[in-house]
Coordinates of C-alpha atoms and ligand atoms in Angstrom, one line a residue:
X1 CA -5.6 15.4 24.8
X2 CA -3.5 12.9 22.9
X3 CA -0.3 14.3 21.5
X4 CA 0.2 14.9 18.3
X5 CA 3.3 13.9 17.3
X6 CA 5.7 14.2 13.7
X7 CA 9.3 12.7 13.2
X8 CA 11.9 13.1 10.9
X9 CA 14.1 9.7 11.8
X10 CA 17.4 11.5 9.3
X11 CA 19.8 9.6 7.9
X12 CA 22.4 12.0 10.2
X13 CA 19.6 13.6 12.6
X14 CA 16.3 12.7 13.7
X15 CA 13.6 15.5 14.8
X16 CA 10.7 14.9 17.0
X17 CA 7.7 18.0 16.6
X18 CA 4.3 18.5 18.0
X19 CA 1.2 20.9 17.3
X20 CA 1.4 22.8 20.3
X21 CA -2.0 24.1 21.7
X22 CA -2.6 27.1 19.3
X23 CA -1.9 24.6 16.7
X24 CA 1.6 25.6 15.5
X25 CA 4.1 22.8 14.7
X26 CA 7.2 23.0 17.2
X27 CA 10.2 20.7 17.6
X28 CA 10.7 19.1 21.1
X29 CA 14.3 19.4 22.5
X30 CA 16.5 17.1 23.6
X31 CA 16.5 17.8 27.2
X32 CA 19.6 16.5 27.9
X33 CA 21.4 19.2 25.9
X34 CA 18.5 21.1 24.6
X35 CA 19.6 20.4 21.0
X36 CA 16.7 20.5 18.5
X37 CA 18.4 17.3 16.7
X38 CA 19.3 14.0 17.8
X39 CA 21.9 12.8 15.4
X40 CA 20.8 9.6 14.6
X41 CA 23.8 7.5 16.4
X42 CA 23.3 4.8 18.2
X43 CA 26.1 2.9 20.0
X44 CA 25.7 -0.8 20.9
X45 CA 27.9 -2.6 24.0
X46 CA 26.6 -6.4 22.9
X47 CA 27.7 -7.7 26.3
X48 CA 26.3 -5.5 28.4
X49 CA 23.3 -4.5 26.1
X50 CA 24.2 -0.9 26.6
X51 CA 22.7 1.5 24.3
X52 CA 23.1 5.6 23.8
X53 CA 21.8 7.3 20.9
X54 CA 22.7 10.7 19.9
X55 CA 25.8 12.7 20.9
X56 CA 27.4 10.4 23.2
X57 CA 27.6 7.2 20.3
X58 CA 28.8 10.3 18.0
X59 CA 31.6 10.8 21.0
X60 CA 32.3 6.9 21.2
X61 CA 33.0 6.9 16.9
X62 CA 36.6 8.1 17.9
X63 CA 37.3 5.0 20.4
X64 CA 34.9 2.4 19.9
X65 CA 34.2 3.0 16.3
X66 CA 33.0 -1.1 16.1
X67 CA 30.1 -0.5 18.3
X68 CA 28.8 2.4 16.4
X69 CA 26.4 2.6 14.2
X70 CA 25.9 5.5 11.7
X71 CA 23.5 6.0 8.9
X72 CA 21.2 3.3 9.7
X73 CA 18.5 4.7 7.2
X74 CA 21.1 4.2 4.2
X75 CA 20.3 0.3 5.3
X76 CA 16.7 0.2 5.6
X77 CA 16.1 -1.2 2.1
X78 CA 18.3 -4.1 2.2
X79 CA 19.0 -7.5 3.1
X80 CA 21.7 -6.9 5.8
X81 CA 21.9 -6.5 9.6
X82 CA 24.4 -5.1 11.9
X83 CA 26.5 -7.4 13.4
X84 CA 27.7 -6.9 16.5
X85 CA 30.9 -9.4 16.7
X86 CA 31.9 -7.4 13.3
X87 CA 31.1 -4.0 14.1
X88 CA 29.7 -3.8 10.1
X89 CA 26.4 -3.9 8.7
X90 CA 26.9 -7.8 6.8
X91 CA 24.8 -9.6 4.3
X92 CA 21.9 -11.4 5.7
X93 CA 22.7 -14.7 4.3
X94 CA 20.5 -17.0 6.2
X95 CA 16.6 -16.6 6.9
X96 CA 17.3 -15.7 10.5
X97 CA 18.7 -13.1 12.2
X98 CA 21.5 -14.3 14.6
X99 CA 21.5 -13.3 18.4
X100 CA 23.9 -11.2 18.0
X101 CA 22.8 -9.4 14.7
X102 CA 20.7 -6.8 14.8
X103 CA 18.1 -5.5 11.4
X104 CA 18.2 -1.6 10.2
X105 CA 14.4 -1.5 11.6
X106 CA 15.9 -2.6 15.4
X107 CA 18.4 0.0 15.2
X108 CA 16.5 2.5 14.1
X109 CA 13.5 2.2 16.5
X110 CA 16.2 2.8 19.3
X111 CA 16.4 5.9 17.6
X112 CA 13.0 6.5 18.0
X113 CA 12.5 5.6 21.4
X114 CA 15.2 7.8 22.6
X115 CA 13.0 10.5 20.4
X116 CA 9.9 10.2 22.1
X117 CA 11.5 10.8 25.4
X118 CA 11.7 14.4 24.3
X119 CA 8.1 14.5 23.9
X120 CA 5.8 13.3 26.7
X121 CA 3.3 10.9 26.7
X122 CA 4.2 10.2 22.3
X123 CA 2.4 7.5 21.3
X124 CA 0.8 7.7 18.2
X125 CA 3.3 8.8 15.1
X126 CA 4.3 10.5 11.7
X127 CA 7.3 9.2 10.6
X128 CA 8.7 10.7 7.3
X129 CA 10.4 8.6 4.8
X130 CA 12.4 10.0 1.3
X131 CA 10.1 10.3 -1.5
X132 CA 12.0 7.3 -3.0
X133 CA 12.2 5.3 -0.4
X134 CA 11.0 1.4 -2.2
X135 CA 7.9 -0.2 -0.5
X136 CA 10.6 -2.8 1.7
X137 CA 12.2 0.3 3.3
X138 CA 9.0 1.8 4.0
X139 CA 8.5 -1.1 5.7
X140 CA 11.2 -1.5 7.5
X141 CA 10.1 2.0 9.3
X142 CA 6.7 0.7 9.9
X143 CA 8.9 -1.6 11.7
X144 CA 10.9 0.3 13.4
X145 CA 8.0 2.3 14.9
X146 CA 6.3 -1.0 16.5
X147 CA 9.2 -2.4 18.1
X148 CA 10.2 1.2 19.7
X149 CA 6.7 0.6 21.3
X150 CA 4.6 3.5 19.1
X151 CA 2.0 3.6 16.5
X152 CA 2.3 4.6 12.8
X153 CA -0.6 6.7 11.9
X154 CA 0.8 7.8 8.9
X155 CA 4.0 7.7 6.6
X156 CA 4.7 10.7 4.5
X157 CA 7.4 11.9 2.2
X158 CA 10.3 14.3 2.9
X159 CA 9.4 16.6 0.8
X160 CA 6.0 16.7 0.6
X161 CA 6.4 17.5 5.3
X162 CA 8.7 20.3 4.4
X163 CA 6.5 21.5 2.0
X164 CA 3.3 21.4 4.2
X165 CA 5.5 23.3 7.0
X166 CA 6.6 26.2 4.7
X167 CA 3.4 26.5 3.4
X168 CA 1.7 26.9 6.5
X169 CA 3.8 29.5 8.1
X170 CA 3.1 32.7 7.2
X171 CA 6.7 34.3 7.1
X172 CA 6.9 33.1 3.5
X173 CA 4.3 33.7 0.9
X174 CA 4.7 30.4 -0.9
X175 CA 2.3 30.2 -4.3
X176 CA 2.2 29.0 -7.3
X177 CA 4.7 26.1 -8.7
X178 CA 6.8 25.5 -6.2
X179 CA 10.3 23.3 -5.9
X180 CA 11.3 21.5 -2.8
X181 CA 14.6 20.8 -3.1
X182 CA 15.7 18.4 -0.4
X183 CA 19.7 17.4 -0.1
X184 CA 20.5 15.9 3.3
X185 CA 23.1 13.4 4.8
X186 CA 22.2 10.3 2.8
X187 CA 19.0 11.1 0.4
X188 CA 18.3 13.7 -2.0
X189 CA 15.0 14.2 -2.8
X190 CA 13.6 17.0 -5.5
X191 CA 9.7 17.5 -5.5
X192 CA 7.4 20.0 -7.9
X193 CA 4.1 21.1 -6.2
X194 CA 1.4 23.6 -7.2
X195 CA 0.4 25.5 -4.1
X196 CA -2.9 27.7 -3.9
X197 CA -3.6 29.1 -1.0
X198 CA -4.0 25.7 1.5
X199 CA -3.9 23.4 -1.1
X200 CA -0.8 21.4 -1.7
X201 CA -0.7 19.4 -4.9
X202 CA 2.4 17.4 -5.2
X203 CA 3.0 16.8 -9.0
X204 CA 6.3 14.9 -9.3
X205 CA 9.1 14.0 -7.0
X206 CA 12.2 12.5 -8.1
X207 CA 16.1 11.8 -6.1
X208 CA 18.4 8.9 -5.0
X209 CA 17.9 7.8 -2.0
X210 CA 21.7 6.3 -2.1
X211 CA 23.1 10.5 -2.4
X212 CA 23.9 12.9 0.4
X213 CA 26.4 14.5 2.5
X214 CA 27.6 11.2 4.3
X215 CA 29.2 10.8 0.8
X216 CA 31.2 13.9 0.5
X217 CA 32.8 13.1 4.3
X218 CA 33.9 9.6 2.9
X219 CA 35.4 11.8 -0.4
X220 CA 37.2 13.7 1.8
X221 CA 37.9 11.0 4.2
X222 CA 39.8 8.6 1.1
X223 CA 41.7 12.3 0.1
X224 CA 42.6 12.0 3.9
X225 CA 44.2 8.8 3.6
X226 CA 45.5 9.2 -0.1
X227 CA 47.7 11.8 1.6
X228 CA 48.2 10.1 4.8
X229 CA 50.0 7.3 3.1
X230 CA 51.9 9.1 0.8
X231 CA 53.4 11.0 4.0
X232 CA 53.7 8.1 6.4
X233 CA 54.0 5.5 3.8
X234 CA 51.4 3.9 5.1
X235 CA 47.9 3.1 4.4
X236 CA 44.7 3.8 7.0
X237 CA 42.7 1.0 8.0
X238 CA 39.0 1.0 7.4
X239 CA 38.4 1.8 11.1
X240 CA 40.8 4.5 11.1
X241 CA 39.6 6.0 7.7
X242 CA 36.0 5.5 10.0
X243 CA 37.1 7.7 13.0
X244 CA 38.4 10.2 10.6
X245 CA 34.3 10.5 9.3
X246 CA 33.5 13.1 12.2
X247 CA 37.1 15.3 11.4
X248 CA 35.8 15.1 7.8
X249 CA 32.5 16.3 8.3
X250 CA 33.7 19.3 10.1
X251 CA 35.7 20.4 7.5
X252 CA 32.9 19.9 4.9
X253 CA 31.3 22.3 6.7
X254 CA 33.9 24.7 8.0
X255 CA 34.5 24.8 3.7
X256 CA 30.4 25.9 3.3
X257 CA 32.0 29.2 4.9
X258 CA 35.7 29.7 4.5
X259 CA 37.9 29.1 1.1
X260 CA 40.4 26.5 2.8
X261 CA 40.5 24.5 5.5
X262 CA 43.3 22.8 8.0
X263 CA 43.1 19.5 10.6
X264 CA 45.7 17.2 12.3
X265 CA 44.0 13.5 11.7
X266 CA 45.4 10.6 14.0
X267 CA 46.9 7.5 12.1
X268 CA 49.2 4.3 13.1
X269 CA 52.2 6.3 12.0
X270 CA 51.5 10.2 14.5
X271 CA 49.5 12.9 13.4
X272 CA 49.4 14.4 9.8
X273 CA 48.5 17.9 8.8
X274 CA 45.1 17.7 6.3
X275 CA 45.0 20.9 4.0
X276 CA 42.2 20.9 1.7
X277 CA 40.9 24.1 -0.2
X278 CA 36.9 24.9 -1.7
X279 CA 37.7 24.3 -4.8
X280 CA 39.5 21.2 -4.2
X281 CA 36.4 19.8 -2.3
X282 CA 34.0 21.1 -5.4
X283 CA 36.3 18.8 -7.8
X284 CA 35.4 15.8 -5.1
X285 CA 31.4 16.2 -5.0
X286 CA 31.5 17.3 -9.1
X287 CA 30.4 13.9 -9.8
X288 CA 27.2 14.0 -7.2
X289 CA 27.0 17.4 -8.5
X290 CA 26.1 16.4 -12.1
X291 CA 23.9 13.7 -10.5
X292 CA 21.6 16.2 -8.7
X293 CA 21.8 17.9 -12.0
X294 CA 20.4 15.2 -13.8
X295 CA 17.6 14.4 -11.8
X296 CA 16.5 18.4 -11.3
X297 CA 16.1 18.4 -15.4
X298 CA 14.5 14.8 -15.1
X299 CA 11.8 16.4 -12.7
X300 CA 11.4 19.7 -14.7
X301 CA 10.7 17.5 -18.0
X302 CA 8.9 14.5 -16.2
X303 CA 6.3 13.2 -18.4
X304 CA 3.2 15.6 -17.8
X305 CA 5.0 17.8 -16.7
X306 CA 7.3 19.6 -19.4
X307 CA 7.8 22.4 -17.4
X308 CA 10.8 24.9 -17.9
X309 CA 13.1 26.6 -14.8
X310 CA 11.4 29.7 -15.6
X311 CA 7.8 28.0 -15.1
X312 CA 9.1 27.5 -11.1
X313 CA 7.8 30.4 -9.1
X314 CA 9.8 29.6 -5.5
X315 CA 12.6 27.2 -4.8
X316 CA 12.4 26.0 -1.3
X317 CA 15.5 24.3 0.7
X318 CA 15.4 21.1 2.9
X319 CA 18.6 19.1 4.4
X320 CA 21.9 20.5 5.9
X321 CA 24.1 19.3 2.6
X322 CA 21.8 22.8 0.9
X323 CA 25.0 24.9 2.8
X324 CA 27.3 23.9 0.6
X325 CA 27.9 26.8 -1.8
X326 CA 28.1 24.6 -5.0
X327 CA 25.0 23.2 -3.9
X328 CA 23.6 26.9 -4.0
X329 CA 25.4 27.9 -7.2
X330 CA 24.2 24.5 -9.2
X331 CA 20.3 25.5 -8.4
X332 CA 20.9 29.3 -9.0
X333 CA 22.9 28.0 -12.7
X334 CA 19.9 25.5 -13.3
X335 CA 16.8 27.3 -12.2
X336 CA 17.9 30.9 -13.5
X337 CA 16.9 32.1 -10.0
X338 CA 18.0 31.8 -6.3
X339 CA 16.3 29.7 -3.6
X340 CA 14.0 31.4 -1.0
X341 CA 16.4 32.5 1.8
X342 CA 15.9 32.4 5.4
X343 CA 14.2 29.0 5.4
X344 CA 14.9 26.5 8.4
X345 CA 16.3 23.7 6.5
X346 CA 17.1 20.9 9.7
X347 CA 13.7 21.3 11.1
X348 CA 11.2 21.7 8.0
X349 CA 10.5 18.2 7.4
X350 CA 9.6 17.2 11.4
X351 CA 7.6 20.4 11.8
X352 CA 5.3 19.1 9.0
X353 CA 5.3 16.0 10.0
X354 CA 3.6 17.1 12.7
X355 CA 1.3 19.6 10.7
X356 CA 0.2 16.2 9.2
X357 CA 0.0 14.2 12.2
X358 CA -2.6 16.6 13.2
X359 CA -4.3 16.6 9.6
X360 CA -4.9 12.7 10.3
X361 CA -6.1 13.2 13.8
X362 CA -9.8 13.0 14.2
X363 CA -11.3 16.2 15.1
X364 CA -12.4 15.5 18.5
X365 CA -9.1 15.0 19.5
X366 CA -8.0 18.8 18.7
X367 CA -8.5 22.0 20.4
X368 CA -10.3 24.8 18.5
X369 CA -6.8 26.6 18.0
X370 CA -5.3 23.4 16.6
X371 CA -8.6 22.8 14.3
X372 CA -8.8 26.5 13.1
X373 CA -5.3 26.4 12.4
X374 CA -5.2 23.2 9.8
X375 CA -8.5 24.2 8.6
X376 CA -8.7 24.2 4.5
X377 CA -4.9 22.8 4.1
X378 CA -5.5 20.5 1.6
X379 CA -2.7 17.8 0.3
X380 CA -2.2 15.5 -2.1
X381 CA 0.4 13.8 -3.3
X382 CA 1.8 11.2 -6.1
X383 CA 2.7 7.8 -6.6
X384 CA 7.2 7.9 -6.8
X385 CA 7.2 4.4 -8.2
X386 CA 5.9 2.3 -11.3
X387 CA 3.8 -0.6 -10.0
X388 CA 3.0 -3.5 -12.2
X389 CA 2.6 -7.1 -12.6
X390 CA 4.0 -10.1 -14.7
X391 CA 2.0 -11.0 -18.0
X392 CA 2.6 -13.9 -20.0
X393 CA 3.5 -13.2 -23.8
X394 CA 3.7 -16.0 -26.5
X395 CA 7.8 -15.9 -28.2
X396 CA 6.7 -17.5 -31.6
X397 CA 10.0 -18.4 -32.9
X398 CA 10.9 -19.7 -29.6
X399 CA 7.7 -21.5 -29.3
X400 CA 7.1 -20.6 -25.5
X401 CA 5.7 -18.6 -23.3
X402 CA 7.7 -15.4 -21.7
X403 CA 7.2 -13.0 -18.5
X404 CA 7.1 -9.5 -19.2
X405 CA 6.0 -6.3 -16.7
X406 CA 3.0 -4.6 -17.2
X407 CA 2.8 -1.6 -15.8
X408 CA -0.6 -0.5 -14.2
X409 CA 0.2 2.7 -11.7
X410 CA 2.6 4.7 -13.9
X411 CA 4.4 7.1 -11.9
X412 CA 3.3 10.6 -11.0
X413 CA -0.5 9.3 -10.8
X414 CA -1.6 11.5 -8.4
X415 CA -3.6 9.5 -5.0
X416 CA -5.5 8.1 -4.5
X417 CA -6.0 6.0 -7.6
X418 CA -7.5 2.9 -8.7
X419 CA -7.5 1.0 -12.0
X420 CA -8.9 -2.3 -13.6
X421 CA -6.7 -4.0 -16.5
X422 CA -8.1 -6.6 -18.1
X423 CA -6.0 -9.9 -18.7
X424 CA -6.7 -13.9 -19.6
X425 CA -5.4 -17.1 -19.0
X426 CA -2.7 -18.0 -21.9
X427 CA -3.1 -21.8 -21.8
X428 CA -5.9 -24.7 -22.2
X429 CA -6.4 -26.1 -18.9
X430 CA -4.5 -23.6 -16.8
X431 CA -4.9 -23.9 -13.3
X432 CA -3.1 -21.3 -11.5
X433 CA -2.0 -17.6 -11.3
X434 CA 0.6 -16.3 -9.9
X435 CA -0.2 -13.0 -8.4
X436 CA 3.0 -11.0 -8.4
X437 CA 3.5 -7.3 -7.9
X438 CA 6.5 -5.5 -9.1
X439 CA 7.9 -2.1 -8.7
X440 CA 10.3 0.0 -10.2
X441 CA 11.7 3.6 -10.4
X442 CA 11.4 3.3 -14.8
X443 CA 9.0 2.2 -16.7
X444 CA 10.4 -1.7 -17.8
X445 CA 9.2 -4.0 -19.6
X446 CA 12.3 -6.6 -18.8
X447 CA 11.3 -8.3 -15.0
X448 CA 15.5 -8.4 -15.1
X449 CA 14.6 -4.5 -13.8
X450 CA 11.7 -4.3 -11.3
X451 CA 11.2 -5.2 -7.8
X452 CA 9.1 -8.4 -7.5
X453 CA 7.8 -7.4 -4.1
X454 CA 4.8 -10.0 -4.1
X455 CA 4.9 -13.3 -5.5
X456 CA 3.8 -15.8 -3.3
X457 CA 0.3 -15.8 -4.1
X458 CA -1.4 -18.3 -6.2
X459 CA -5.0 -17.7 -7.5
X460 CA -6.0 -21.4 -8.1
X461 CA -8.4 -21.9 -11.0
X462 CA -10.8 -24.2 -12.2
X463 CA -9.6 -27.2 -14.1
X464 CA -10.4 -27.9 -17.5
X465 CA -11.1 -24.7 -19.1
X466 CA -9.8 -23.6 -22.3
X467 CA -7.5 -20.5 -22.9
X468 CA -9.1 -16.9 -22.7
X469 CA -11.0 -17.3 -19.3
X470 CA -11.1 -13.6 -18.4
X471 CA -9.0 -12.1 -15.2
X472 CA -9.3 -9.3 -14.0
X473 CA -6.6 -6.8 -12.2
X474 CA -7.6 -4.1 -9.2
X475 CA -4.3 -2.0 -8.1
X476 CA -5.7 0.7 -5.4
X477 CA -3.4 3.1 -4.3
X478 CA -4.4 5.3 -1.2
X479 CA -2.8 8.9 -0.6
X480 CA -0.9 6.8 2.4
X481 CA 0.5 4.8 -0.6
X482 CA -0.9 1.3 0.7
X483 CA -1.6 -0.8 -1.8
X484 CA -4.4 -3.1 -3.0
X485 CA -4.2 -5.7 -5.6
X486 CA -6.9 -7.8 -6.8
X487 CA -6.9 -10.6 -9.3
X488 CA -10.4 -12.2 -9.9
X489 CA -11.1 -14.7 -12.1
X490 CA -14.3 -13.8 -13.5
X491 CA -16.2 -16.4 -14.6
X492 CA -15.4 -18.5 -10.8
X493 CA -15.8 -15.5 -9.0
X494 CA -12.4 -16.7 -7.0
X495 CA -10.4 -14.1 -6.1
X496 CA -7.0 -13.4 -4.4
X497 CA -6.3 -10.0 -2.4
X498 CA -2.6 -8.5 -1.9
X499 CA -2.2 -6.1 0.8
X500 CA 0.7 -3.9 0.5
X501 CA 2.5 -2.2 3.5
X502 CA -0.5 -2.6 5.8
X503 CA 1.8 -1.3 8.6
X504 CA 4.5 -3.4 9.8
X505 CA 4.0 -7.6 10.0
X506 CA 6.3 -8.3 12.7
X507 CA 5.1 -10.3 15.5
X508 CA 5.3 -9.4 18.8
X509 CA 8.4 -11.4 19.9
X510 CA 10.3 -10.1 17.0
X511 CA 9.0 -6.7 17.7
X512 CA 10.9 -7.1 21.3
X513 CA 14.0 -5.8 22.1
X514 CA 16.0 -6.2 25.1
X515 CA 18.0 -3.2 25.5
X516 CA 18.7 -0.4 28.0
X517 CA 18.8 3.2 26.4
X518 CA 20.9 5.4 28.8
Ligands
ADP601 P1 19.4 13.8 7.1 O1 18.0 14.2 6.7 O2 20.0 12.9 6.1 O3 19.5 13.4 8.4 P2 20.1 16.6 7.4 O4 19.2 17.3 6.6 O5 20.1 16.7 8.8 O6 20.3 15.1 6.9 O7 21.6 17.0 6.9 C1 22.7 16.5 7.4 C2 23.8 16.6 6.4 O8 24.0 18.0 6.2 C3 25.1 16.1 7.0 O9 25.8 15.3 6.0 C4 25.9 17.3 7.4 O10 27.2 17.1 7.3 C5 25.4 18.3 6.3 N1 25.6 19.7 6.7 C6 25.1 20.3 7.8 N2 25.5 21.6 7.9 C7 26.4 21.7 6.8 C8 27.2 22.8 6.3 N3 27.2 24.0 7.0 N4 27.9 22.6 5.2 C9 27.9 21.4 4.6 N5 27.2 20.4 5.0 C10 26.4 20.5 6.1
MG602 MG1 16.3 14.8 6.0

């Protein structure tokens, strides 16, 4: 029987799950260790092309913090690779990646190859990816996944897999409108879902995907060296203030459970003596705090929506950052009510990863346990993003023509969707389309603020034909969230197809990788 396999590849820790044979999610342990989560580490010796991932790159952050590489996922979305002679993630500058610079999506699937070796015989994947994760960082993971040697069966978002998981197990009676809010190492994520029984129906997810614990450790590491300096009279480094990230971290979470907290931190001028109390901590986060806040009354009142706190029947947790008290306290404030205790907020998200690893297996690859037990779930889920295309408009005064973004999926359309906008050419005699696809988290008319993530494509016209020839536009949106876009130029019949994240486009010798995981 193939395996059936779910991942949660964290920003801090990555989870690997299955559907064991009566059809209950379960996480794989490292069997190093037996730790349920990898934290997603990876150390890289250039030279020797010596890689670990997990605790022992964690250990090498304190004396080798240039070969280290944390928070990979933070990186997925943009134009920089990790470079090795640097030890820092850089600006990719030129159209190639150096030899010895390595993308987010080549780090990462070292991650997930060290993964599936806690899970024999993984070969065919879920990997989960935040809810607003942008189509190039979805990408990126589909990436990832090929050159670690797997398959992506399905991507699916944070939320939406935690959700699955808590509403499959029957410990907690989750109904009714339900929030999942998710606040991990380097995303936060908040997501409002009707549940009934089986069936999952995501309404609206918002977050920042650039917002998570990993912040609050480099708050407290810059308080470190604030008073590090004025002690020693002199200033940390960036690598020291970087080895100081793991010291930090503990005491972030050592504050989740005690009032005030003390640690000796290493510097170029001896130890120093690092007090810090709760409250002192609360005033560095207050700004991420309001953030958080922000965005949990932008999903409440999101466009449909309209809802009120008191409309939310259950608040469920996700991500370790949901220990912090003030965390706690800002919900409880906000919502009028306390989250749903007793919830496993590190493994949630892999666990139904797997649930819907097994949902997109085909039934003949299930045992009767594993079929009875998915039987009737039911999800679906929305589109995070506007997605539009550039239209020509005619500036009178100015005399000339103008680009501005029509929008065609609005976000929140719940998936699958399809929809057919009608447009025409805007000049005598024009020849050529340019079939662009943007993206962005607002609705925008100004292309100054959208993702132009296709643009390359030219529908060629006719000659000769007057302004007005009819075009038509086709955006399909499955509940994986590919993408389809047609332009047709009706009265030719010539058409040009855009295939959104169709799985990852990297060749084979780009998708190899020359390392040795110990
Ligand atoms: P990710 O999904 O980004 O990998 P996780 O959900 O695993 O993140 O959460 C990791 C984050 O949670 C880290 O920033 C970690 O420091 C934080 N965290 C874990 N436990 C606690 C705690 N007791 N108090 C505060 N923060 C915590
Ligand atoms: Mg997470």
């Amino acid at each position: 029987m193939s395996k059936i396999v779910g991942i949660d590849l964290g920003t801090t820790f990555s989870v690997i799950a299955y559907l064991n044979d009566l059809g209950k999610p379960e996480i794989a342990p490292n069997f190093e260790n037996n730790q349920k989560t990898l934290p997603s580490v990876v150390y890289i010796d250039g030279q020797s092309k010596k890689v670990q991932v997990g605790e022992k790159a964690l250990n090498a952050l304190a004396t080798e913090p240039e070969k280290v590489v944390t928070a990979v996922k933070k990186h997925m979305e943009n134009e920089c690779v990790w470079s090795i002679k640097e030890g820092k993630f850089i600006d990719k500058n030129t159209s190639d990646v150096g030899d010895d610079e390595y993308t987010p999506a080549q780090i990462s699937s070292l991650i997930l190859k060290k993964l599936s070796e806690f899970n024999e015989g993984t070969n065919k994947v879920v990997v989960t990816v935040p809810a607003m994760f942008a189509e190039s960082a979805r990408r990126a993971t589909a990436d990832a996944v090929k050159i670690a040697g797997l398959e992506l069966v399905d991507t699916i978002n944070e939320p939406t897999a935690a959700l699955l998981y808590y509403a499959s197990i029957p410990d907690i009676d989750v109904s009714g409108k339900i929030m999942v809010f998710d606040l991990g190492g380097g995303t936060f994520d908040v997501s409002i879902a009707e549940v009934n029984n089986n069936n999952i129906e995501i309404l609206t997810s918002r977050g920042d995907k650039n917002l998570g614990g990993h912040d609050f450790d480099t708050f407290i590491v810059s308080e470190m060296a604030k008073g590090y300096e004025k002690e020693k009279g002199k200033a940390l480094s960036a690598q020291d203030q970087r080895k100081l990230l793991p010291i930090a971290e503990k005491i972030k979470k050592s504050l989740s459970f005690k009032q005030n907290t003390t640690e000796f931190i290493d510097g170029p001028d001896g130890p120093y003596e690092f007090s810090i109390t709760r409250e002192k901590f609360n005033e560095l986060i207050s700004l991420k705090v309001t953030q958080i806040k922000m965005l949990l009354e932008e999903a409440l009142d999101s466009k449909e929506l309209k809802l009120k706190p008191e409309d939310i029947d259950q608040i469920l947790l996700v991500g370790g950052s949901t220990r912090i008290p003030e965390i706690i306290n800002l919900i409880t404030s906000v919502m009028g009510k306390a989250p749903v205790k007793g919830v496993n907020v590190d493994e949630a998200v892999a666990l139904g990863a797997a649930i819907h690893a097994g949902l997109n297996t085909s039934s003949s690859n299930l045992s009767a346990s594993q079929k009875k037990s998915l039987k009737d779930v039911k999800l679906s889920d929305v589109c995070n993003h506007y997605f539009g295309t550039g239209k020509l408009e005619w500036d009178a005064k100015l005399s000339k023509h103008y680009v501005v973004n029509d929008v065609l999926i609005p976000r929140d359309t719940k998936l699958p969707y399809s929809i057919t906008k009608p447009y025409s050419t805007a000049y005598d005699g024009q020849e050529a389309i340019e079939c662009q696809v943007t993206q962005s988290e607002h609705e925008e008319t100004d292309m100054e603020f959208v993702n132009i993530i296709n643009e390359n494509t030219i529908l060629s016209l006719p000659p000769n034909r007057p302004a007005g020839q009819p075009i038509e536009v086709t955006f399909t949106y499955d509940k994986s969230g590919r993408m389809n876009c047609e332009f047709t130029d009706i009265n030719s019949g010539k058409k040009e197809i855009v295939e959104l994240r169709p799985g990852s486009t990297l060749s084979p010798e780009e998708a190899d990788l020359d390392f040795k995981i110990e």
